[in-house]
CSV table of C-alpha atoms in Angstrom, one decimal:
chain,number,residue,atom,x,y,z
A,265,UNK,CA,63.8,54.8,84.3
A,266,UNK,CA,63.9,51.0,84.3
A,267,UNK,CA,67.3,50.7,82.2
A,268,UNK,CA,70.4,52.9,82.3
A,269,UNK,CA,71.8,55.2,79.7
A,270,UNK,CA,75.7,54.8,78.7
A,271,UNK,CA,77.3,57.7,76.6
A,272,UNK,CA,80.8,58.2,77.8
A,273,UNK,CA,83.2,58.7,75.2
A,274,UNK,CA,87.0,58.6,75.2
A,275,UNK,CA,90.0,59.9,73.3
A,276,UNK,CA,92.7,57.7,74.2
A,277,UNK,CA,96.5,58.5,73.1
A,278,UNK,CA,99.3,56.0,74.0
A,279,UNK,CA,102.6,55.8,72.2
A,280,UNK,CA,105.6,53.5,71.8
A,281,UNK,CA,108.5,53.2,73.8
A,282,UNK,CA,111.2,55.5,73.6
A,283,UNK,CA,108.9,56.9,70.6
A,284,UNK,CA,110.2,54.7,68.3
A,285,UNK,CA,108.6,54.4,64.5
A,286,UNK,CA,107.1,50.8,65.4
A,287,UNK,CA,103.7,51.1,63.8
A,288,UNK,CA,104.3,50.2,60.2
A,289,UNK,CA,102.2,50.4,57.8
A,290,UNK,CA,102.0,46.6,57.0
A,291,UNK,CA,101.0,46.1,61.1
A,292,UNK,CA,98.2,48.6,61.4
A,293,UNK,CA,95.4,47.1,59.8
A,294,UNK,CA,95.7,43.8,61.7
A,295,UNK,CA,97.2,45.9,65.3
A,296,UNK,CA,93.9,47.8,64.6
A,297,UNK,CA,91.7,44.9,64.1
A,298,UNK,CA,92.9,42.9,67.4
A,299,UNK,CA,92.3,46.4,69.6
A,300,UNK,CA,88.5,46.9,68.1
A,301,UNK,CA,88.0,43.3,69.1
A,302,UNK,CA,89.4,43.7,72.4
A,303,UNK,CA,87.3,46.9,73.2
A,304,UNK,CA,84.4,44.9,71.6
A,305,UNK,CA,84.8,42.2,74.2
A,306,UNK,CA,84.9,44.5,77.5
A,307,UNK,CA,81.5,46.2,75.6
A,308,UNK,CA,83.4,49.2,74.1
A,309,UNK,CA,82.4,50.4,70.7
A,310,UNK,CA,85.4,51.4,68.9
A,311,UNK,CA,84.6,54.9,66.7
A,312,UNK,CA,87.7,55.0,65.1
A,313,UNK,CA,91.6,54.4,65.0
A,314,UNK,CA,94.4,55.9,63.8
A,315,UNK,CA,98.3,56.1,64.4
A,316,UNK,CA,101.2,57.1,63.3
A,317,UNK,CA,104.4,55.4,63.4
A,318,UNK,CA,105.2,56.5,67.0
A,319,UNK,CA,101.8,56.4,68.9
A,320,UNK,CA,98.1,55.7,67.8
A,321,UNK,CA,94.5,57.6,68.8
A,322,UNK,CA,91.5,55.8,69.6
A,323,UNK,CA,88.1,57.1,69.9
A,324,UNK,CA,85.7,54.5,71.6
A,325,UNK,CA,82.8,54.8,74.0
A,326,UNK,CA,83.3,52.8,77.3
A,327,UNK,CA,80.4,50.4,79.0
A,328,UNK,CA,79.6,51.4,83.2
A,329,UNK,CA,81.5,48.1,84.2
A,330,UNK,CA,84.9,49.4,83.5
A,331,UNK,CA,87.5,51.5,84.2
A,332,UNK,CA,89.5,53.7,82.0
A,333,UNK,CA,92.4,52.6,83.1
A,334,UNK,CA,91.6,48.7,83.1
A,335,UNK,CA,90.2,49.2,79.2
A,336,UNK,CA,94.0,50.8,78.6
A,337,UNK,CA,95.9,48.5,80.4
A,338,UNK,CA,94.2,45.7,78.8
A,339,UNK,CA,94.4,47.5,74.9
A,340,UNK,CA,97.7,47.7,75.2
A,341,UNK,CA,98.9,44.5,76.8
A,342,UNK,CA,97.2,42.3,74.3
A,343,UNK,CA,98.1,44.6,71.1
A,344,UNK,CA,102.1,44.0,72.1
A,345,UNK,CA,101.5,40.6,73.0
A,346,UNK,CA,99.4,39.9,69.7
A,347,UNK,CA,101.9,42.0,67.2
A,348,UNK,CA,104.9,40.3,69.0
A,349,UNK,CA,103.2,36.6,69.0
A,350,UNK,CA,102.1,36.9,65.0
A,351,UNK,CA,104.8,38.6,63.6
A,352,UNK,CA,108.6,38.2,63.4
A,353,UNK,CA,110.4,41.6,63.9
A,354,UNK,CA,113.8,42.6,64.8
A,355,UNK,CA,112.7,44.3,67.9
A,356,UNK,CA,109.3,43.7,70.0
A,357,UNK,CA,106.5,46.2,70.4
A,358,UNK,CA,106.8,47.5,73.8
A,359,UNK,CA,104.1,50.5,74.6
A,360,UNK,CA,105.5,53.6,77.3
A,361,UNK,CA,103.9,53.2,80.6
A,362,UNK,CA,102.0,56.1,80.5
A,363,UNK,CA,98.9,57.5,78.4
A,364,UNK,CA,96.5,60.4,77.7
A,365,UNK,CA,92.5,59.9,78.2
A,366,UNK,CA,90.3,62.7,77.0
A,367,UNK,CA,86.6,62.9,77.9
A,368,UNK,CA,84.6,63.7,74.5
A,369,UNK,CA,81.0,65.2,74.5
A,370,UNK,CA,78.5,64.0,71.9
A,371,UNK,CA,78.6,67.2,70.3
A,372,UNK,CA,82.5,66.8,69.8
A,373,UNK,CA,82.3,63.2,68.7
A,374,UNK,CA,82.4,64.0,64.6
A,375,UNK,CA,85.1,66.6,65.3
A,376,UNK,CA,87.3,64.5,67.5
A,377,UNK,CA,86.1,61.1,64.8
A,378,UNK,CA,87.9,63.4,61.8
A,379,UNK,CA,91.1,64.7,64.1
A,380,UNK,CA,91.9,61.4,64.3
A,381,UNK,CA,90.8,59.9,60.9
A,382,UNK,CA,93.2,62.8,59.3
A,383,UNK,CA,96.5,62.3,61.8
A,384,UNK,CA,98.8,61.9,59.1
A,385,UNK,CA,97.7,65.2,57.6
A,386,UNK,CA,98.1,66.6,61.0
A,387,UNK,CA,101.6,65.1,60.8
A,388,UNK,CA,102.5,66.4,57.7
A,389,UNK,CA,102.4,62.4,56.5
A,390,UNK,CA,101.1,61.8,52.7
A,391,UNK,CA,98.3,58.8,53.6
A,392,UNK,CA,98.6,55.8,50.2
A,393,UNK,CA,95.7,57.6,49.2
A,394,UNK,CA,97.2,60.7,48.8
A,395,UNK,CA,100.1,59.8,47.1
């Protein structure tokens, strides 16, 4: 085989510092777009992202040249910096130090995708579309 084929999918979860309900509806779209752009810069592909007010779920593919810890560090650091510089908020967005990262098989992608996409249902919240 002359070329390499890498298909590694990660389901990552990280929370706001002290689980503060910081991810407000008006911040979701710009925050998610920024995270998608950061992943793209690292040659990773975002498949789906969603959040609750105090944590984010993200499913993405990774490239062979970056570690999971590096990718998550970049996403968390750049996203909090972006929100804090772009928005005048009463407190700054900070993430907890840790995170969870799970490998996802290609067979399970659809199940994990839907799990993330419908977080509001799992947590008992209604989306704007459901109201």
